[in-house]
Amino acid sequence: MRALSIVALTRLLALGAGLGLSAEALPVKARPGQLTGAVKTTTGRPVAGARVNIFGFTKAGTEFRTTARTGNDGVYAVTLPAGGLYRVSNAFAPLKTAQGVVDHRLHPLERNFEVLSSNTSGLVRNFELRLSGLKPAETNASGNPRDPVSYYGQIIRVLLTGDGPTTDQQSTVLTFRLMPVGRLADGSEGRTLTLRRTVKHLRTEEGLGFDLDKTQLLHDVPLGVYSVTATVSRSAGAAQGILLSLDGSARRPAVTVNFRPSESTPGTSIFNVHAHLEGAAAAAPQSQRPTPAMSPTPAPTLTPEPSSVIRGHINAPNAYPGNVLLVLEDYAITPEDALLEVRFRSLDGAPDLVVRRTLRQIRAGNVGDNSRPLTETGYLPLLNPGAFLVSAALVSAHGEGRTVDLRPDGVAAGREVPLRWAPAERYGVGGGKVVYVTINRTP
């Protein structure tokens, strides 16, 4: 058993080679006079070499700045002048890319981490290395889930050529498959992504108020290296393979994208991938790694009536009269397999609704993948949108000592919040609502 544990430890250390990941995380407690914390990946492995920038004012009013770095255990600590007020300005982890090491912004696990606070009893500020997902309001200038730079993941813009005036923009669908090449940027296993866009979507630029999965962007792709292929399906006929190219490169059946630092936008660069419809050929079956199964959820399967589907795909959120996208704003270091129960209490006589999702499934809600059942994402499809009071609670063992606040767009956060669809909003742009979820750890 001793030999096996050493082998296991060696493998864990090898996963973090070049990234600074060690084998086990340490709990961090407040220490008087210090600002301390831990940096880890979403799987709980500590991150070494992360940089935490600290700003504040001493008791005498003098400006104070310093930088702390995490050790092999993922923990940082810095002693601050007594009696002052201090905060974390920002925090970054080093990630290796084909262009060299880049600083990737870390996700804060405490609310209001940028607020100046006294260090008399000690301050704890923990961070997480996330490769995808929505950035918190403190670090996200727009806070808008329809803004592609609001996410940690990389962005691919698809530029279409070869579609003529006779192309049916609604029924011509391009399917993009992104297969990870090796491990993701944090050393974790990736999975093959299948993303679909109609020609109409690919002719729609971002920034016009549309959901990103209805534009030419493939957004929030977990940071890593991917081999990208594509097929096109028309209203009649089998799927056909199409050629792709990057800016200035030759056309090929597959292209490789690798995240890199951006000079113009926060996060990673936008990759332009050109999709060439001209000369499409019958696509040969592709061998792919099996996609790991998502955790099962006890949520009931929602099967809409045919008249309730407007975009022809049961796994498309906007195929329903209304839908809610849950976005985790803060979850107080709650495990990803924790189960969240969301209750919709009708105010206009419609049936009440109870939906359950794990935190892992909620975080999957910002990947536009119509091949994945909505019950395995953060989307909650509604067949009868109207007026509701919405509340949520953790119903798994992880819920002890934790409460849940919800914050719909334009509504103050609370334990129970109103959510309303006007008749004109159903099936329309307003049919989708975003609700931000905050899990609080009670003292």
Coordinates of C-alpha atoms in Angstrom, one line a residue:
M1 CA 0.0 0.0 0.0
R2 CA 2.9 2.3 0.7
A3 CA 4.3 1.8 -2.8
L4 CA 0.9 2.4 -4.4
S5 CA 0.5 5.7 -2.5
I6 CA 3.9 6.9 -3.7
V7 CA 3.0 6.1 -7.3
A8 CA -0.3 7.9 -7.0
L9 CA 1.4 10.9 -5.5
T10 CA 4.0 11.0 -8.3
R11 CA 1.2 10.9 -11.0
L12 CA -0.6 13.8 -9.4
L13 CA 2.6 15.8 -9.3
A14 CA 3.2 15.0 -13.0
L15 CA -0.2 16.3 -14.0
G16 CA 0.8 19.7 -12.7
A17 CA 4.2 19.8 -14.5
G18 CA 4.8 23.3 -15.8
L19 CA 1.7 24.7 -14.1
G20 CA 2.8 24.4 -10.5
L21 CA 0.1 22.0 -9.2
S22 CA 0.9 20.0 -6.1
A23 CA -0.9 17.0 -4.8
E24 CA -3.0 18.2 -1.9
A25 CA -4.7 21.4 -0.8
L26 CA -4.3 22.8 2.7
P27 CA -7.1 24.6 4.6
V28 CA -6.4 28.2 5.3
K29 CA -7.4 30.0 8.5
A30 CA -7.2 33.7 9.3
R31 CA -4.1 34.9 11.1
P32 CA -4.0 38.2 13.0
G33 CA -2.2 40.9 11.0
Q34 CA -2.0 38.8 7.8
L35 CA -3.8 38.5 4.5
T36 CA -3.7 34.8 3.4
G37 CA -5.5 32.4 1.2
A38 CA -5.3 29.4 -1.1
V39 CA -5.4 29.1 -4.9
K40 CA -6.7 25.8 -6.4
T41 CA -8.1 24.3 -9.6
T42 CA -11.8 23.4 -9.9
T43 CA -10.8 19.8 -9.1
G44 CA -9.2 20.9 -5.8
R45 CA -5.5 20.7 -6.7
P46 CA -3.4 23.6 -5.4
V47 CA -1.7 26.0 -7.8
A48 CA 1.9 27.1 -7.1
G49 CA 3.4 30.3 -8.4
A50 CA 0.1 32.3 -8.5
R51 CA 0.5 36.0 -8.0
V52 CA -1.9 37.9 -5.6
N53 CA -1.7 41.7 -5.8
I54 CA -2.6 43.6 -2.6
F55 CA -3.4 47.3 -2.1
G56 CA -4.4 49.4 0.8
F57 CA -3.6 52.1 3.3
T58 CA -1.7 52.0 6.5
K59 CA -3.0 53.4 9.8
A60 CA -1.2 56.6 9.0
G61 CA -2.9 56.9 5.6
T62 CA 0.1 55.9 3.5
E63 CA -0.6 53.9 0.3
F64 CA 0.6 50.3 0.6
R65 CA 1.2 47.8 -2.3
T66 CA 2.7 44.4 -2.3
T67 CA 2.5 41.1 -4.1
A68 CA 2.3 37.6 -2.6
R69 CA 3.0 34.3 -4.4
T70 CA 1.6 30.9 -3.6
G71 CA 4.0 28.0 -2.6
N72 CA 3.8 24.4 -3.7
D73 CA 0.8 24.0 -1.3
G74 CA -1.1 26.7 -3.2
V75 CA -1.1 29.0 -0.1
Y76 CA 0.1 32.6 0.1
A77 CA 0.4 34.8 3.2
V78 CA 1.7 38.3 3.7
T79 CA 2.0 40.3 6.9
L80 CA 0.5 43.8 6.7
P81 CA 1.2 46.9 8.7
A82 CA -1.1 46.9 11.7
G83 CA -4.2 49.1 11.9
G84 CA -4.6 49.6 8.1
L85 CA -7.2 48.8 5.5
Y86 CA -6.3 46.4 2.7
R87 CA -7.8 44.4 -0.2
V88 CA -6.8 42.2 -3.1
S89 CA -6.6 44.1 -6.3
N90 CA -6.4 41.0 -8.5
A91 CA -4.8 37.6 -8.7
F92 CA -3.3 35.6 -11.6
A93 CA -2.0 32.1 -12.3
P94 CA 0.7 31.3 -14.8
L95 CA -0.5 29.1 -17.7
K96 CA 1.7 27.8 -20.5
T97 CA 0.7 28.4 -24.1
A98 CA 2.4 27.9 -27.5
Q99 CA 3.4 31.6 -27.2
G100 CA 4.9 31.3 -23.8
V101 CA 3.7 31.6 -20.2
V102 CA 0.7 33.9 -19.7
D103 CA -1.1 35.3 -16.7
H104 CA -4.7 34.0 -16.3
R105 CA -7.0 35.9 -14.0
L106 CA -8.2 33.9 -11.0
H107 CA -11.8 33.6 -9.8
P108 CA -12.4 35.0 -6.2
L109 CA -14.2 32.6 -3.9
E110 CA -15.3 35.3 -1.4
R111 CA -17.8 38.1 -2.1
N112 CA -16.6 41.7 -2.1
F113 CA -12.9 40.6 -2.2
E114 CA -12.0 44.1 -3.5
V115 CA -13.5 45.9 -0.5
L116 CA -10.9 47.5 1.9
S117 CA -11.0 45.7 5.2
S118 CA -9.2 45.8 8.5
N119 CA -6.5 43.2 9.1
T120 CA -6.7 43.2 12.9
S121 CA -8.2 39.7 13.0
G122 CA -6.6 38.6 9.7
L123 CA -8.1 38.4 6.2
V124 CA -8.6 35.3 4.1
R125 CA -9.1 35.6 0.3
N126 CA -9.2 32.3 -1.7
F127 CA -9.1 32.0 -5.4
E128 CA -9.9 29.3 -8.0
L129 CA -8.3 28.7 -11.4
R130 CA -11.2 28.4 -13.9
L131 CA -10.8 27.6 -17.6
S132 CA -14.3 28.6 -18.5
G133 CA -17.4 30.2 -16.9
L134 CA -18.7 33.7 -16.3
K135 CA -16.4 36.1 -14.5
P136 CA -17.7 37.7 -11.3
A137 CA -19.0 41.3 -11.3
E138 CA -15.9 42.6 -9.5
T139 CA -13.6 41.5 -12.3
N140 CA -16.0 41.8 -15.2
A141 CA -16.5 45.3 -16.6
S142 CA -19.8 44.5 -18.4
G143 CA -21.3 41.7 -16.2
N144 CA -23.3 40.7 -19.3
P145 CA -23.6 37.0 -20.3
R146 CA -24.1 38.2 -23.9
D147 CA -20.6 39.8 -23.9
P148 CA -18.0 37.2 -25.0
V149 CA -15.2 38.7 -22.9
S150 CA -17.3 38.2 -19.8
Y151 CA -16.1 34.6 -19.7
Y152 CA -12.8 32.9 -18.8
G153 CA -12.9 30.6 -21.8
Q154 CA -11.4 31.2 -25.3
I155 CA -13.4 32.6 -28.2
I156 CA -13.7 31.2 -31.8
R157 CA -15.3 33.4 -34.4
V158 CA -16.6 31.5 -37.5
L159 CA -16.3 33.4 -40.8
L160 CA -18.5 31.8 -43.4
T161 CA -17.7 31.6 -47.2
G162 CA -19.5 29.9 -50.1
D163 CA -23.1 30.5 -49.0
G164 CA -25.0 32.0 -51.9
P165 CA -28.3 33.9 -52.1
T166 CA -30.3 30.7 -52.4
T167 CA -28.9 29.2 -49.2
D168 CA -31.7 28.5 -46.6
Q169 CA -30.2 30.4 -43.7
Q170 CA -32.6 28.8 -41.1
S171 CA -32.3 25.2 -42.1
T172 CA -28.6 25.0 -43.1
V173 CA -26.8 23.9 -39.9
L174 CA -23.1 23.7 -39.4
T175 CA -21.8 21.4 -36.7
F176 CA -18.4 22.0 -35.2
R177 CA -16.5 19.4 -33.2
L178 CA -13.7 20.5 -30.9
M179 CA -11.6 17.6 -29.8
P180 CA -9.0 18.3 -27.1
V181 CA -5.4 17.7 -28.0
G182 CA -3.8 16.5 -24.8
R183 CA -4.9 17.9 -21.5
L184 CA -6.4 21.3 -20.8
A185 CA -4.4 24.2 -19.6
D186 CA -4.8 23.2 -15.9
G187 CA -3.7 19.6 -16.5
S188 CA -7.3 18.2 -16.4
E189 CA -9.0 16.0 -18.9
G190 CA -11.0 17.8 -21.6
R191 CA -14.0 16.5 -23.5
T192 CA -15.1 16.8 -27.1
L193 CA -17.4 19.7 -27.6
T194 CA -20.2 19.7 -30.3
L195 CA -21.4 23.1 -31.2
R196 CA -24.1 24.0 -33.8
R197 CA -24.9 27.2 -35.6
T198 CA -27.3 27.9 -38.5
V199 CA -26.1 30.0 -41.4
K200 CA -28.3 32.8 -40.0
H201 CA -26.4 32.6 -36.7
L202 CA -23.1 32.7 -38.5
R203 CA -24.2 35.9 -40.3
T204 CA -25.0 37.5 -36.9
E205 CA -22.2 39.4 -35.2
E206 CA -22.0 39.7 -31.4
G207 CA -22.9 42.9 -29.6
L208 CA -26.4 43.2 -31.1
G209 CA -28.1 41.9 -28.0
F210 CA -28.5 38.3 -29.1
D211 CA -27.5 35.3 -26.9
L212 CA -24.0 34.3 -27.9
D213 CA -25.2 30.8 -29.1
K214 CA -27.2 32.7 -31.8
T215 CA -24.1 34.5 -33.2
Q216 CA -21.0 33.6 -35.2
L217 CA -19.0 33.1 -31.9
L218 CA -18.2 29.8 -30.3
H219 CA -17.6 31.3 -26.9
D220 CA -16.3 30.2 -23.5
V221 CA -14.4 27.2 -24.8
P222 CA -12.3 25.7 -21.8
L223 CA -8.7 26.8 -22.3
G224 CA -6.6 24.3 -24.1
V225 CA -5.6 23.0 -27.6
Y226 CA -8.3 21.7 -29.9
S227 CA -8.5 20.0 -33.2
V228 CA -11.6 21.5 -35.0
T229 CA -13.6 19.8 -37.7
A230 CA -17.0 20.8 -39.2
T231 CA -19.9 19.4 -41.2
V232 CA -22.9 21.1 -42.9
S233 CA -26.4 19.7 -43.0
R234 CA -29.1 21.0 -45.3
S235 CA -32.9 20.5 -45.2
A236 CA -32.4 17.4 -47.3
G237 CA -29.4 15.1 -47.6
A238 CA -26.7 13.7 -45.4
A239 CA -24.1 15.8 -43.5
Q240 CA -21.2 16.8 -45.6
G241 CA -17.7 17.6 -44.4
I242 CA -16.4 21.1 -45.1
L243 CA -12.9 22.6 -45.2
L244 CA -11.7 25.0 -42.5
S245 CA -8.8 27.5 -42.4
L246 CA -7.2 30.0 -40.0
D247 CA -6.3 33.5 -41.0
G248 CA -3.7 33.2 -43.9
S249 CA -3.5 29.4 -43.8
A250 CA -4.5 26.7 -46.3
R251 CA -7.8 25.0 -46.3
R252 CA -7.8 21.7 -44.4
P253 CA -10.4 19.2 -43.0
A254 CA -9.2 20.1 -39.5
V255 CA -7.5 23.1 -37.9
T256 CA -5.8 23.5 -34.5
V257 CA -6.6 26.3 -32.1
N258 CA -4.6 27.0 -29.0
F259 CA -5.4 29.7 -26.5
R260 CA -2.9 32.6 -26.4
P261 CA -2.6 36.0 -24.7
S262 CA -4.7 38.8 -26.1
E263 CA -3.5 42.3 -27.0
S264 CA -6.9 43.9 -27.4
T265 CA -9.4 42.1 -25.1
P266 CA -9.3 40.8 -21.5
G267 CA -8.6 37.1 -21.4
T268 CA -7.6 35.2 -24.6
S269 CA -7.5 36.1 -28.2
I270 CA -10.4 35.6 -30.6
F271 CA -9.5 32.9 -33.2
N272 CA -10.9 33.5 -36.7
V273 CA -11.9 30.1 -38.2
H274 CA -13.0 30.3 -41.8
A275 CA -15.7 27.7 -42.8
H276 CA -15.8 27.0 -46.5
L277 CA -19.2 25.7 -47.8
E278 CA -18.1 25.5 -51.4
G279 CA -17.1 22.0 -52.5
A280 CA -18.5 20.3 -49.4
A281 CA -18.0 16.5 -49.5
A282 CA -19.8 13.7 -47.8
A283 CA -18.3 13.5 -44.3
A284 CA -16.7 10.3 -43.2
P285 CA -17.5 9.0 -39.7
Q286 CA -15.0 10.4 -37.3
S287 CA -13.5 8.4 -34.4
Q288 CA -13.6 10.4 -31.2
R289 CA -12.9 9.8 -27.6
P290 CA -16.1 9.0 -25.8
T291 CA -17.4 12.1 -23.9
P292 CA -17.5 11.4 -20.2
A293 CA -21.1 11.1 -18.9
M294 CA -22.4 14.0 -16.9
S295 CA -23.5 13.3 -13.3
P296 CA -27.1 12.1 -13.2
T297 CA -29.8 14.5 -11.9
P298 CA -33.1 13.7 -10.4
A299 CA -34.8 16.6 -12.3
P300 CA -37.7 15.4 -14.3
T301 CA -37.3 15.2 -18.1
L302 CA -39.1 18.1 -19.8
T303 CA -40.7 17.0 -23.1
P304 CA -42.4 19.9 -24.8
E305 CA -45.5 19.6 -27.0
P306 CA -44.6 20.1 -30.7
S307 CA -46.4 23.5 -30.7
S308 CA -44.1 24.6 -27.8
V309 CA -40.9 24.2 -29.8
I310 CA -40.0 27.1 -32.1
R311 CA -36.5 26.3 -33.1
G312 CA -36.9 22.6 -33.8
H313 CA -34.5 21.2 -31.2
I314 CA -35.5 19.9 -27.8
N315 CA -32.0 20.7 -26.4
A316 CA -32.1 24.3 -27.5
P317 CA -33.1 26.7 -24.6
N318 CA -34.8 29.1 -26.9
A319 CA -37.0 26.4 -28.3
Y320 CA -39.2 26.9 -25.3
P321 CA -41.7 29.8 -24.5
G322 CA -39.4 30.8 -21.6
N323 CA -36.1 29.7 -20.1
V324 CA -33.9 30.5 -17.2
L325 CA -30.1 30.4 -17.3
L326 CA -28.6 29.9 -13.8
V327 CA -25.2 31.6 -13.4
L328 CA -23.0 30.8 -10.4
E329 CA -21.8 34.2 -9.1
D330 CA -20.3 32.8 -5.9
Y331 CA -20.6 29.4 -4.3
A332 CA -18.5 29.6 -1.1
I333 CA -16.2 26.7 -2.0
T334 CA -19.2 24.4 -2.3
P335 CA -18.4 21.0 -4.0
E336 CA -19.5 20.7 -7.6
D337 CA -21.6 17.7 -6.9
A338 CA -23.8 19.6 -4.5
L339 CA -27.5 19.6 -5.5
L340 CA -29.4 22.9 -5.9
E341 CA -33.2 22.8 -5.9
V342 CA -34.9 25.8 -7.5
R343 CA -38.6 26.4 -6.8
F344 CA -40.9 28.4 -9.1
R345 CA -44.1 29.4 -7.1
S346 CA -46.7 30.6 -9.6
L347 CA -48.5 33.9 -8.9
D348 CA -51.0 33.5 -11.7
G349 CA -52.5 30.0 -11.2
A350 CA -50.1 28.0 -13.3
P351 CA -48.5 24.8 -11.9
D352 CA -45.6 25.3 -9.6
L353 CA -42.3 23.9 -10.8
V354 CA -39.3 22.3 -8.9
V355 CA -36.1 21.8 -10.8
R356 CA -32.8 20.3 -9.5
R357 CA -29.3 20.8 -10.8
T358 CA -25.8 20.0 -9.5
L359 CA -23.3 22.9 -9.4
R360 CA -21.3 21.1 -12.1
Q361 CA -24.4 21.1 -14.4
I362 CA -25.1 24.8 -13.7
R363 CA -21.6 25.7 -14.8
A364 CA -22.1 23.8 -18.0
G365 CA -24.9 26.1 -18.9
N366 CA -22.8 28.6 -20.9
V367 CA -21.6 26.1 -23.5
G368 CA -23.9 26.2 -26.6
D369 CA -24.2 22.4 -27.3
N370 CA -27.6 21.2 -28.5
S371 CA -26.5 17.6 -28.3
R372 CA -26.5 17.8 -24.5
P373 CA -29.9 17.5 -22.6
L374 CA -30.9 20.7 -20.9
T375 CA -31.4 18.8 -17.7
E376 CA -27.5 18.5 -17.6
T377 CA -26.9 22.2 -18.0
G378 CA -27.7 25.5 -16.1
Y379 CA -30.7 26.1 -18.4
L380 CA -34.2 25.6 -17.0
P381 CA -36.7 25.4 -19.9
L382 CA -40.2 26.6 -19.1
L383 CA -43.4 25.6 -21.0
N384 CA -45.6 28.0 -19.1
P385 CA -43.7 31.2 -18.3
G386 CA -45.7 33.8 -16.4
A387 CA -45.3 35.4 -12.9
F388 CA -43.3 33.5 -10.3
L389 CA -41.6 33.9 -6.9
V390 CA -38.4 31.9 -7.2
S391 CA -36.3 30.5 -4.4
A392 CA -33.5 27.9 -4.1
A393 CA -31.8 25.7 -1.5
L394 CA -29.1 23.1 -1.4
V395 CA -30.8 19.8 -0.8
S396 CA -27.7 17.6 -0.7
A397 CA -25.5 16.9 2.3
H398 CA -23.3 19.9 1.3
G399 CA -26.2 22.3 2.1
E400 CA -25.6 22.4 5.9
G401 CA -24.7 25.9 7.0
R402 CA -25.3 27.4 3.6
T403 CA -28.0 29.7 2.3
V404 CA -28.8 30.6 -1.3
D405 CA -29.5 34.1 -2.7
L406 CA -30.9 34.7 -6.2
R407 CA -30.5 37.8 -8.3
P408 CA -32.4 38.1 -11.6
D409 CA -31.3 40.9 -14.1
G410 CA -32.6 44.2 -12.8
V411 CA -33.9 42.8 -9.5
A412 CA -32.3 43.0 -6.1
A413 CA -30.8 39.8 -4.7
G414 CA -32.8 37.9 -2.1
R415 CA -33.8 34.4 -0.8
E416 CA -37.1 34.6 -2.8
V417 CA -37.2 36.9 -5.9
P418 CA -39.9 37.8 -8.5
L419 CA -39.5 36.6 -12.1
R420 CA -42.1 37.6 -14.7
W421 CA -42.6 37.1 -18.4
A422 CA -44.9 39.5 -20.3
P423 CA -47.0 37.9 -23.1
A424 CA -44.9 39.7 -25.7
E425 CA -41.7 38.3 -24.3
R426 CA -42.6 34.6 -24.8
Y427 CA -40.8 33.0 -27.7
G428 CA -39.0 36.3 -28.2
V429 CA -35.8 38.0 -27.2
G430 CA -37.1 38.4 -23.6
G431 CA -38.0 34.7 -23.4
G432 CA -34.7 34.0 -21.7
K433 CA -33.9 35.2 -18.2
V434 CA -30.6 35.2 -16.4
V435 CA -30.6 34.5 -12.6
Y436 CA -27.4 34.8 -10.7
V437 CA -26.9 32.4 -7.9
T438 CA -24.9 33.1 -4.7
I439 CA -24.3 30.4 -2.1
N440 CA -23.5 31.9 1.3
R441 CA -21.7 30.1 4.1
T442 CA -23.4 31.1 7.4
P443 CA -21.1 31.9 10.4

